[in-house]
Amino acid sequence: MTLQTQLVLRALLEDPTHERYGLELSTASGLPSGTIHPILARLEKLGWLESHWEDIDPVREGRPRRRYYRLSPDGAEYARTALKDARMPVSRFLDLRPKPGLTNGGLA
Amino acid sequence: MKRPLTLPDIPALTNGDRAELSQVLGSRQMQRFLLSVIALPSCTLPAIDCIRVLDNAAYRQKELDDLLVDRLFKNLESVFEALAGESVDESHIANLVRCAEEIRQLAEQMAVDRQPRAAAVTPAGRATPWTSAVRLTLVSVRVLPAADQARYAEEWQAELYELAFSGASRWAQLIYALRILNEAWVLRAELKAPAPERVRP
């Protein structure tokens, strides 16, 4: 498992019941948005993640719908096990990684 | 034969601008994108070589001079000229042309607009993202499988709206769009891969 995938899983496991969209996960994991989406696609294909569109009227809100992601019930369990078994645990690197917030334009 | 594209003079860039441009454009993903989209490796060699030089310079944190950046755009121009004479899939050429055009136009704006600015607002009073960043993101969508394009077009545009709402500068929105472009080919591979039997990612 790559370090980037571990960072994404850790961000999702901070609150497994909480739904997040791509930019939120990018900020939480410290990874660029471009890096996030292939990881989310792979986890969704594995069944570890569930996603759905935000329930809004884009015309009234004046913006497109967000895509929200959340760990599936099985996915949360797999994620915990996988992080525990990771050969190069991400915890070793977390202290070295800055985590910019959305105030910086949402860029990681 | 199509008329070759001509690139206007590039305005003077600061050292910081050049370094950031090379960091974004000099990624290996961009090299693979060029190779894969147009499927004409011989035509892209000059552009890829230039990108590789920029990549190495950025890696070694060397100061860049105008020549390296100019070479990138001149080599992109030579790629367009070579493609104009080839018989290839039009969609591939169109994708690369739009991509490079967007990068060129956006690079011209870099020195002009690097500060957060009051964004355009919708009638509902919500900020909207920079049009060029949206267009560049939609170029990335074309790399993806057809069945997934509508989803990611909306998802990535939503993220650009979030950036605009948060007050991100046009430069920050450009960086977002270029990073999406850099990884679009990886996402394409993930989406096209068969569902794995094993559980681990």
mmCIF file of C-alpha atoms in Angstrom:
data_model
loop_
_atom_site.group_PDB
_atom_site.id
_atom_site.type_symbol
_atom_site.label_atom_id
_atom_site.label_comp_id
_atom_site.label_asym_id
_atom_site.label_seq_id
_atom_site.Cartn_x
_atom_site.Cartn_y
_atom_site.Cartn_z
ATOM 1 C CA MET A 1 0.000 0.000 0.000
ATOM 2 C CA THR A 2 1.424 3.372 -0.999
ATOM 3 C CA LEU A 3 2.011 6.137 1.495
ATOM 4 C CA GLN A 4 -0.474 8.295 -0.356
ATOM 5 C CA THR A 5 -3.193 5.661 0.017
ATOM 6 C CA GLN A 6 -2.409 5.353 3.708
ATOM 7 C CA LEU A 7 -2.764 9.108 4.140
ATOM 8 C CA VAL A 8 -6.157 9.055 2.449
ATOM 9 C CA LEU A 9 -7.343 6.155 4.598
ATOM 10 C CA ARG A 10 -6.178 7.841 7.758
ATOM 11 C CA ALA A 11 -8.095 10.974 6.787
ATOM 12 C CA LEU A 12 -11.229 8.918 6.161
ATOM 13 C CA LEU A 13 -10.823 7.005 9.423
ATOM 14 C CA GLU A 14 -10.672 10.210 11.466
ATOM 15 C CA ASP A 15 -14.445 10.034 11.369
ATOM 16 C CA PRO A 16 -15.659 7.027 9.345
ATOM 17 C CA THR A 17 -19.283 8.162 9.418
ATOM 18 C CA HIS A 18 -18.496 11.646 8.137
ATOM 19 C CA GLU A 19 -18.830 12.283 4.395
ATOM 20 C CA ARG A 20 -16.172 14.352 2.682
ATOM 21 C CA TYR A 21 -15.662 15.650 -0.826
ATOM 22 C CA GLY A 22 -12.422 15.624 -2.778
ATOM 23 C CA LEU A 23 -10.979 18.971 -1.688
ATOM 24 C CA GLU A 24 -11.707 18.229 1.956
ATOM 25 C CA LEU A 25 -9.871 14.925 1.672
ATOM 26 C CA SER A 26 -7.014 16.647 -0.119
ATOM 27 C CA THR A 27 -6.646 19.093 2.758
ATOM 28 C CA ALA A 28 -7.068 16.445 5.432
ATOM 29 C CA SER A 29 -4.529 14.079 3.875
ATOM 30 C CA GLY A 30 -2.037 16.723 2.758
ATOM 31 C CA LEU A 31 -2.094 15.447 -0.820
ATOM 32 C CA PRO A 32 -2.759 17.427 -4.017
ATOM 33 C CA SER A 33 -6.219 17.070 -5.525
ATOM 34 C CA GLY A 34 -4.792 15.425 -8.622
ATOM 35 C CA THR A 35 -3.287 12.641 -6.489
ATOM 36 C CA ILE A 36 -6.481 12.085 -4.503
ATOM 37 C CA HIS A 37 -8.842 11.106 -7.279
ATOM 38 C CA PRO A 38 -7.058 8.007 -8.610
ATOM 39 C CA ILE A 39 -6.799 6.726 -5.027
ATOM 40 C CA LEU A 40 -10.505 7.347 -4.382
ATOM 41 C CA ALA A 41 -11.407 5.612 -7.636
ATOM 42 C CA ARG A 42 -9.385 2.555 -6.684
ATOM 43 C CA LEU A 43 -10.854 2.373 -3.170
ATOM 44 C CA GLU A 44 -14.358 2.753 -4.554
ATOM 45 C CA LYS A 45 -13.773 -0.039 -7.037
ATOM 46 C CA LEU A 46 -12.599 -2.248 -4.165
ATOM 47 C CA GLY A 47 -15.800 -1.504 -2.272
ATOM 48 C CA TRP A 48 -13.971 0.255 0.558
ATOM 49 C CA LEU A 49 -15.601 3.593 -0.306
ATOM 50 C CA GLU A 50 -19.103 4.676 -1.126
ATOM 51 C CA SER A 51 -19.840 7.922 -2.932
ATOM 52 C CA HIS A 52 -22.861 9.909 -3.938
ATOM 53 C CA TRP A 53 -23.815 13.318 -5.280
ATOM 54 C CA GLU A 54 -24.729 16.178 -2.992
ATOM 55 C CA ASP A 55 -28.496 16.657 -2.809
ATOM 56 C CA ILE A 56 -28.828 20.257 -4.007
ATOM 57 C CA ASP A 57 -30.265 22.171 -6.923
ATOM 58 C CA PRO A 58 -27.145 23.405 -8.777
ATOM 59 C CA VAL A 59 -29.090 26.191 -10.473
ATOM 60 C CA ARG A 60 -30.433 27.598 -7.224
ATOM 61 C CA GLU A 61 -27.118 27.155 -5.397
ATOM 62 C CA GLY A 62 -25.103 28.569 -8.303
ATOM 63 C CA ARG A 63 -22.518 25.815 -8.254
ATOM 64 C CA PRO A 64 -22.087 22.186 -9.337
ATOM 65 C CA ARG A 65 -22.853 19.326 -6.962
ATOM 66 C CA ARG A 66 -20.090 17.947 -4.783
ATOM 67 C CA ARG A 67 -19.227 14.268 -4.819
ATOM 68 C CA TYR A 68 -19.132 12.973 -1.257
ATOM 69 C CA TYR A 69 -17.113 9.970 -0.121
ATOM 70 C CA ARG A 70 -17.359 7.789 2.969
ATOM 71 C CA LEU A 71 -15.881 4.484 4.052
ATOM 72 C CA SER A 72 -18.254 1.565 3.635
ATOM 73 C CA PRO A 73 -18.849 -0.528 6.754
ATOM 74 C CA ASP A 74 -16.511 -3.228 5.463
ATOM 75 C CA GLY A 75 -14.140 -0.622 4.117
ATOM 76 C CA ALA A 76 -13.561 0.924 7.527
ATOM 77 C CA GLU A 77 -12.579 -2.454 8.919
ATOM 78 C CA TYR A 78 -10.324 -3.247 5.964
ATOM 79 C CA ALA A 79 -8.729 0.175 6.215
ATOM 80 C CA ARG A 80 -7.873 -0.229 9.887
ATOM 81 C CA THR A 81 -6.376 -3.648 9.254
ATOM 82 C CA ALA A 82 -4.444 -2.483 6.225
ATOM 83 C CA LEU A 83 -2.949 0.492 8.050
ATOM 84 C CA LYS A 84 -1.947 -1.725 10.908
ATOM 85 C CA ASP A 85 -0.256 -4.158 8.539
ATOM 86 C CA ALA A 86 1.379 -1.540 6.335
ATOM 87 C CA ARG A 87 5.033 -2.317 5.723
ATOM 88 C CA MET A 88 5.999 1.357 5.805
ATOM 89 C CA PRO A 89 3.556 2.950 8.195
ATOM 90 C CA VAL A 90 2.594 6.473 7.333
ATOM 91 C CA SER A 91 2.778 7.508 10.991
ATOM 92 C CA ARG A 92 6.521 7.707 10.602
ATOM 93 C CA PHE A 93 6.125 10.514 8.081
ATOM 94 C CA LEU A 94 3.151 12.407 9.407
ATOM 95 C CA ASP A 95 5.160 14.792 11.545
ATOM 96 C CA LEU A 96 7.136 15.857 8.505
ATOM 97 C CA ARG A 97 4.151 16.610 6.275
ATOM 98 C CA PRO A 98 2.576 20.086 6.312
ATOM 99 C CA LYS A 99 -1.189 20.246 6.071
ATOM 100 C CA PRO A 100 -2.319 23.530 4.481
ATOM 101 C CA GLY A 101 -5.889 24.546 4.969
ATOM 102 C CA LEU A 102 -8.493 25.809 2.555
ATOM 103 C CA THR A 103 -7.442 29.374 3.366
ATOM 104 C CA ASN A 104 -4.483 28.749 1.090
ATOM 105 C CA GLY A 105 -6.793 28.262 -1.849
ATOM 106 C CA GLY A 106 -7.428 24.685 -0.861
ATOM 107 C CA LEU A 107 -4.143 23.520 -2.294
ATOM 108 C CA ALA A 108 -2.123 20.806 -0.655
ATOM 109 C CA MET B 1 -2.370 20.813 -44.415
ATOM 110 C CA LYS B 2 -3.393 22.743 -41.334
ATOM 111 C CA ARG B 3 -1.855 26.127 -40.620
ATOM 112 C CA PRO B 4 0.680 25.792 -37.825
ATOM 113 C CA LEU B 5 -0.109 27.531 -34.590
ATOM 114 C CA THR B 6 2.026 30.519 -33.726
ATOM 115 C CA LEU B 7 2.868 31.475 -30.193
ATOM 116 C CA PRO B 8 3.015 35.119 -29.155
ATOM 117 C CA ASP B 9 6.030 36.542 -27.346
ATOM 118 C CA ILE B 10 6.082 35.357 -23.774
ATOM 119 C CA PRO B 11 6.130 38.253 -21.267
ATOM 120 C CA ALA B 12 9.061 38.449 -18.888
ATOM 121 C CA LEU B 13 8.693 36.055 -15.993
ATOM 122 C CA THR B 14 10.121 36.346 -12.512
ATOM 123 C CA ASN B 15 12.428 33.670 -11.153
ATOM 124 C CA GLY B 16 9.639 32.517 -8.886
ATOM 125 C CA ASP B 17 7.246 32.210 -11.811
ATOM 126 C CA ARG B 18 9.694 30.162 -13.817
ATOM 127 C CA ALA B 19 10.464 27.846 -10.935
ATOM 128 C CA GLU B 20 6.791 27.215 -10.227
ATOM 129 C CA LEU B 21 5.998 26.685 -13.891
ATOM 130 C CA SER B 22 8.779 24.150 -14.256
ATOM 131 C CA GLN B 23 7.639 22.361 -11.130
ATOM 132 C CA VAL B 24 4.149 21.926 -12.478
ATOM 133 C CA LEU B 25 4.894 21.310 -16.143
ATOM 134 C CA GLY B 26 8.059 19.321 -15.612
ATOM 135 C CA SER B 27 6.401 16.300 -14.097
ATOM 136 C CA ARG B 28 6.833 12.892 -15.592
ATOM 137 C CA GLN B 29 3.071 12.548 -15.763
ATOM 138 C CA MET B 30 3.019 15.363 -18.278
ATOM 139 C CA GLN B 31 5.544 13.479 -20.377
ATOM 140 C CA ARG B 32 3.376 10.349 -20.362
ATOM 141 C CA PHE B 33 0.324 12.434 -21.168
ATOM 142 C CA LEU B 34 2.008 13.828 -24.249
ATOM 143 C CA LEU B 35 3.126 10.387 -25.378
ATOM 144 C CA SER B 36 -0.176 8.677 -24.783
ATOM 145 C CA VAL B 37 -2.636 11.246 -26.045
ATOM 146 C CA ILE B 38 -1.166 11.817 -29.446
ATOM 147 C CA ALA B 39 0.535 8.423 -29.891
ATOM 148 C CA LEU B 40 3.271 9.987 -31.988
ATOM 149 C CA PRO B 41 6.423 9.703 -29.891
ATOM 150 C CA SER B 42 8.691 11.042 -32.599
ATOM 151 C CA CYS B 43 6.783 14.307 -32.743
ATOM 152 C CA THR B 44 6.822 14.849 -29.020
ATOM 153 C CA LEU B 45 10.506 14.150 -28.433
ATOM 154 C CA PRO B 46 11.567 17.804 -28.626
ATOM 155 C CA ALA B 47 8.853 18.862 -26.186
ATOM 156 C CA ILE B 48 9.546 15.974 -23.834
ATOM 157 C CA ASP B 49 13.239 16.691 -23.910
ATOM 158 C CA CYS B 50 12.578 20.256 -22.900
ATOM 159 C CA ILE B 51 10.248 19.169 -20.139
ATOM 160 C CA ARG B 52 12.908 16.747 -18.903
ATOM 161 C CA VAL B 53 15.457 19.567 -18.756
ATOM 162 C CA LEU B 54 13.047 21.696 -16.774
ATOM 163 C CA ASP B 55 12.249 18.793 -14.504
ATOM 164 C CA ASN B 56 15.922 18.161 -13.756
ATOM 165 C CA ALA B 57 16.576 21.841 -13.191
ATOM 166 C CA ALA B 58 13.675 22.096 -10.782
ATOM 167 C CA TYR B 59 14.811 18.925 -8.999
ATOM 168 C CA ARG B 60 18.265 20.395 -8.501
ATOM 169 C CA GLN B 61 16.695 23.736 -7.582
ATOM 170 C CA LYS B 62 18.708 25.483 -10.229
ATOM 171 C CA GLU B 63 17.839 28.942 -11.353
ATOM 172 C CA LEU B 64 16.028 28.838 -14.668
ATOM 173 C CA ASP B 65 16.594 31.294 -17.443
ATOM 174 C CA ASP B 66 14.133 32.495 -20.004
ATOM 175 C CA LEU B 67 15.669 30.190 -22.560
ATOM 176 C CA LEU B 68 14.373 27.020 -20.921
ATOM 177 C CA VAL B 69 10.818 28.287 -20.659
ATOM 178 C CA ASP B 70 10.939 29.646 -24.186
ATOM 179 C CA ARG B 71 12.181 26.280 -25.411
ATOM 180 C CA LEU B 72 9.177 24.561 -23.893
ATOM 181 C CA PHE B 73 6.737 26.710 -25.784
ATOM 182 C CA LYS B 74 8.720 26.670 -29.013
ATOM 183 C CA ASN B 75 8.895 22.889 -28.829
ATOM 184 C CA LEU B 76 5.179 22.689 -28.247
ATOM 185 C CA GLU B 77 4.817 24.790 -31.368
ATOM 186 C CA SER B 78 7.015 22.407 -33.336
ATOM 187 C CA VAL B 79 4.887 19.520 -32.075
ATOM 188 C CA PHE B 80 1.785 21.237 -33.414
ATOM 189 C CA GLU B 81 3.444 21.840 -36.755
ATOM 190 C CA ALA B 82 4.493 18.193 -37.007
ATOM 191 C CA LEU B 83 1.032 16.994 -36.047
ATOM 192 C CA ALA B 84 -0.527 19.250 -38.663
ATOM 193 C CA GLY B 85 1.046 17.127 -41.366
ATOM 194 C CA GLU B 86 0.198 13.735 -39.880
ATOM 195 C CA SER B 87 -2.850 11.594 -40.400
ATOM 196 C CA VAL B 88 -3.915 10.782 -36.868
ATOM 197 C CA ASP B 89 -7.014 10.657 -34.764
ATOM 198 C CA GLU B 90 -8.364 14.174 -34.712
ATOM 199 C CA SER B 91 -9.537 13.889 -31.115
ATOM 200 C CA HIS B 92 -5.981 13.224 -29.967
ATOM 201 C CA ILE B 93 -4.656 16.263 -31.740
ATOM 202 C CA ALA B 94 -7.500 18.402 -30.485
ATOM 203 C CA ASN B 95 -6.858 17.337 -26.910
ATOM 204 C CA LEU B 96 -3.178 18.163 -27.062
ATOM 205 C CA VAL B 97 -3.745 21.422 -28.874
ATOM 206 C CA ARG B 98 -6.308 22.589 -26.367
ATOM 207 C CA CYS B 99 -4.093 21.484 -23.496
ATOM 208 C CA ALA B 100 -1.037 23.313 -24.734
ATOM 209 C CA GLU B 101 -3.038 26.375 -25.724
ATOM 210 C CA GLU B 102 -4.469 26.620 -22.255
ATOM 211 C CA ILE B 103 -1.040 26.221 -20.675
ATOM 212 C CA ARG B 104 0.396 28.877 -22.943
ATOM 213 C CA GLN B 105 -2.373 31.363 -22.315
ATOM 214 C CA LEU B 106 -2.349 30.745 -18.613
ATOM 215 C CA ALA B 107 1.425 31.065 -18.415
ATOM 216 C CA GLU B 108 1.129 34.484 -20.045
ATOM 217 C CA GLN B 109 -1.175 35.572 -17.281
ATOM 218 C CA MET B 110 1.042 34.323 -14.467
ATOM 219 C CA ALA B 111 3.031 37.456 -13.884
ATOM 220 C CA VAL B 112 -0.087 39.558 -14.234
ATOM 221 C CA ASP B 113 -2.383 37.939 -11.747
ATOM 222 C CA ARG B 114 -0.885 36.155 -8.768
ATOM 223 C CA GLN B 115 -2.861 37.884 -6.045
ATOM 224 C CA PRO B 116 -6.234 36.881 -4.663
ATOM 225 C CA ARG B 117 -8.857 38.983 -6.325
ATOM 226 C CA ALA B 118 -12.551 39.537 -6.103
ATOM 227 C CA ALA B 119 -13.975 36.762 -8.240
ATOM 228 C CA ALA B 120 -16.838 37.112 -10.669
ATOM 229 C CA VAL B 121 -20.118 36.311 -8.997
ATOM 230 C CA THR B 122 -23.275 34.642 -10.173
ATOM 231 C CA PRO B 123 -26.643 36.355 -9.905
ATOM 232 C CA ALA B 124 -27.036 34.423 -6.661
ATOM 233 C CA GLY B 125 -23.959 36.197 -5.332
ATOM 234 C CA ARG B 126 -21.627 33.170 -5.413
ATOM 235 C CA ALA B 127 -18.063 33.433 -6.716
ATOM 236 C CA THR B 128 -17.263 31.584 -9.926
ATOM 237 C CA PRO B 129 -13.919 30.048 -10.909
ATOM 238 C CA TRP B 130 -11.607 31.375 -13.594
ATOM 239 C CA THR B 131 -12.896 30.286 -16.995
ATOM 240 C CA SER B 132 -9.481 29.188 -18.216
ATOM 241 C CA ALA B 133 -8.992 26.907 -15.208
ATOM 242 C CA VAL B 134 -12.387 25.323 -15.875
ATOM 243 C CA ARG B 135 -11.528 24.830 -19.548
ATOM 244 C CA LEU B 136 -8.205 23.197 -18.677
ATOM 245 C CA THR B 137 -9.965 20.863 -16.268
ATOM 246 C CA LEU B 138 -12.402 19.870 -19.007
ATOM 247 C CA VAL B 139 -9.411 18.958 -21.173
ATOM 248 C CA SER B 140 -8.433 16.474 -18.472
ATOM 249 C CA VAL B 141 -11.931 14.996 -18.580
ATOM 250 C CA ARG B 142 -11.452 14.015 -22.225
ATOM 251 C CA VAL B 143 -8.644 11.656 -21.181
ATOM 252 C CA LEU B 144 -11.053 9.592 -19.106
ATOM 253 C CA PRO B 145 -13.283 6.740 -20.279
ATOM 254 C CA ALA B 146 -16.474 8.057 -21.856
ATOM 255 C CA ALA B 147 -18.696 6.558 -19.153
ATOM 256 C CA ASP B 148 -16.881 8.527 -16.448
ATOM 257 C CA GLN B 149 -16.466 11.897 -18.135
ATOM 258 C CA ALA B 150 -19.724 13.492 -16.993
ATOM 259 C CA ARG B 151 -19.089 12.565 -13.381
ATOM 260 C CA TYR B 152 -15.576 13.964 -13.186
ATOM 261 C CA ALA B 153 -16.460 17.044 -15.211
ATOM 262 C CA GLU B 154 -18.988 17.969 -12.546
ATOM 263 C CA GLU B 155 -16.872 16.804 -9.616
ATOM 264 C CA TRP B 156 -13.783 18.760 -10.665
ATOM 265 C CA GLN B 157 -15.771 21.857 -11.541
ATOM 266 C CA ALA B 158 -17.361 21.703 -8.098
ATOM 267 C CA GLU B 159 -13.857 21.702 -6.588
ATOM 268 C CA LEU B 160 -12.903 24.726 -8.660
ATOM 269 C CA TYR B 161 -16.006 26.518 -7.392
ATOM 270 C CA GLU B 162 -14.898 25.693 -3.847
ATOM 271 C CA LEU B 163 -11.513 27.210 -4.551
ATOM 272 C CA ALA B 164 -13.140 30.328 -5.967
ATOM 273 C CA PHE B 165 -15.434 30.604 -2.937
ATOM 274 C CA SER B 166 -12.427 30.363 -0.630
ATOM 275 C CA GLY B 167 -10.785 33.295 -2.418
ATOM 276 C CA ALA B 168 -8.115 31.335 -4.289
ATOM 277 C CA SER B 169 -6.192 33.412 -6.835
ATOM 278 C CA ARG B 170 -6.354 32.593 -10.530
ATOM 279 C CA TRP B 171 -2.801 31.293 -10.150
ATOM 280 C CA ALA B 172 -3.960 28.867 -7.444
ATOM 281 C CA GLN B 173 -6.823 27.725 -9.664
ATOM 282 C CA LEU B 174 -4.358 27.183 -12.513
ATOM 283 C CA ILE B 175 -2.162 25.025 -10.286
ATOM 284 C CA TYR B 176 -5.210 22.962 -9.316
ATOM 285 C CA ALA B 177 -6.178 22.444 -12.968
ATOM 286 C CA LEU B 178 -2.633 21.517 -14.002
ATOM 287 C CA ARG B 179 -2.337 19.003 -11.160
ATOM 288 C CA ILE B 180 -5.618 17.431 -12.252
ATOM 289 C CA LEU B 181 -4.237 17.275 -15.792
ATOM 290 C CA ASN B 182 -1.035 15.681 -14.551
ATOM 291 C CA GLU B 183 -2.890 12.854 -12.819
ATOM 292 C CA ALA B 184 -5.721 12.399 -15.328
ATOM 293 C CA TRP B 185 -3.875 9.599 -17.037
ATOM 294 C CA VAL B 186 -3.423 7.731 -13.744
ATOM 295 C CA LEU B 187 -7.127 8.134 -13.032
ATOM 296 C CA ARG B 188 -7.922 6.846 -16.514
ATOM 297 C CA ALA B 189 -5.877 3.687 -15.784
ATOM 298 C CA GLU B 190 -7.677 3.151 -12.479
ATOM 299 C CA LEU B 191 -11.094 3.567 -14.070
ATOM 300 C CA LYS B 192 -10.313 1.206 -16.952
ATOM 301 C CA ALA B 193 -8.750 -1.469 -14.741
ATOM 302 C CA PRO B 194 -10.972 -4.476 -14.035
ATOM 303 C CA ALA B 195 -12.387 -4.742 -10.528
ATOM 304 C CA PRO B 196 -9.680 -6.441 -8.476
ATOM 305 C CA GLU B 197 -10.385 -9.755 -6.785
ATOM 306 C CA ARG B 198 -8.094 -9.030 -3.874
ATOM 307 C CA VAL B 199 -9.226 -6.731 -1.129
ATOM 308 C CA ARG B 200 -6.082 -4.668 -0.650
ATOM 309 C CA PRO B 201 -5.629 -1.421 -2.652
#
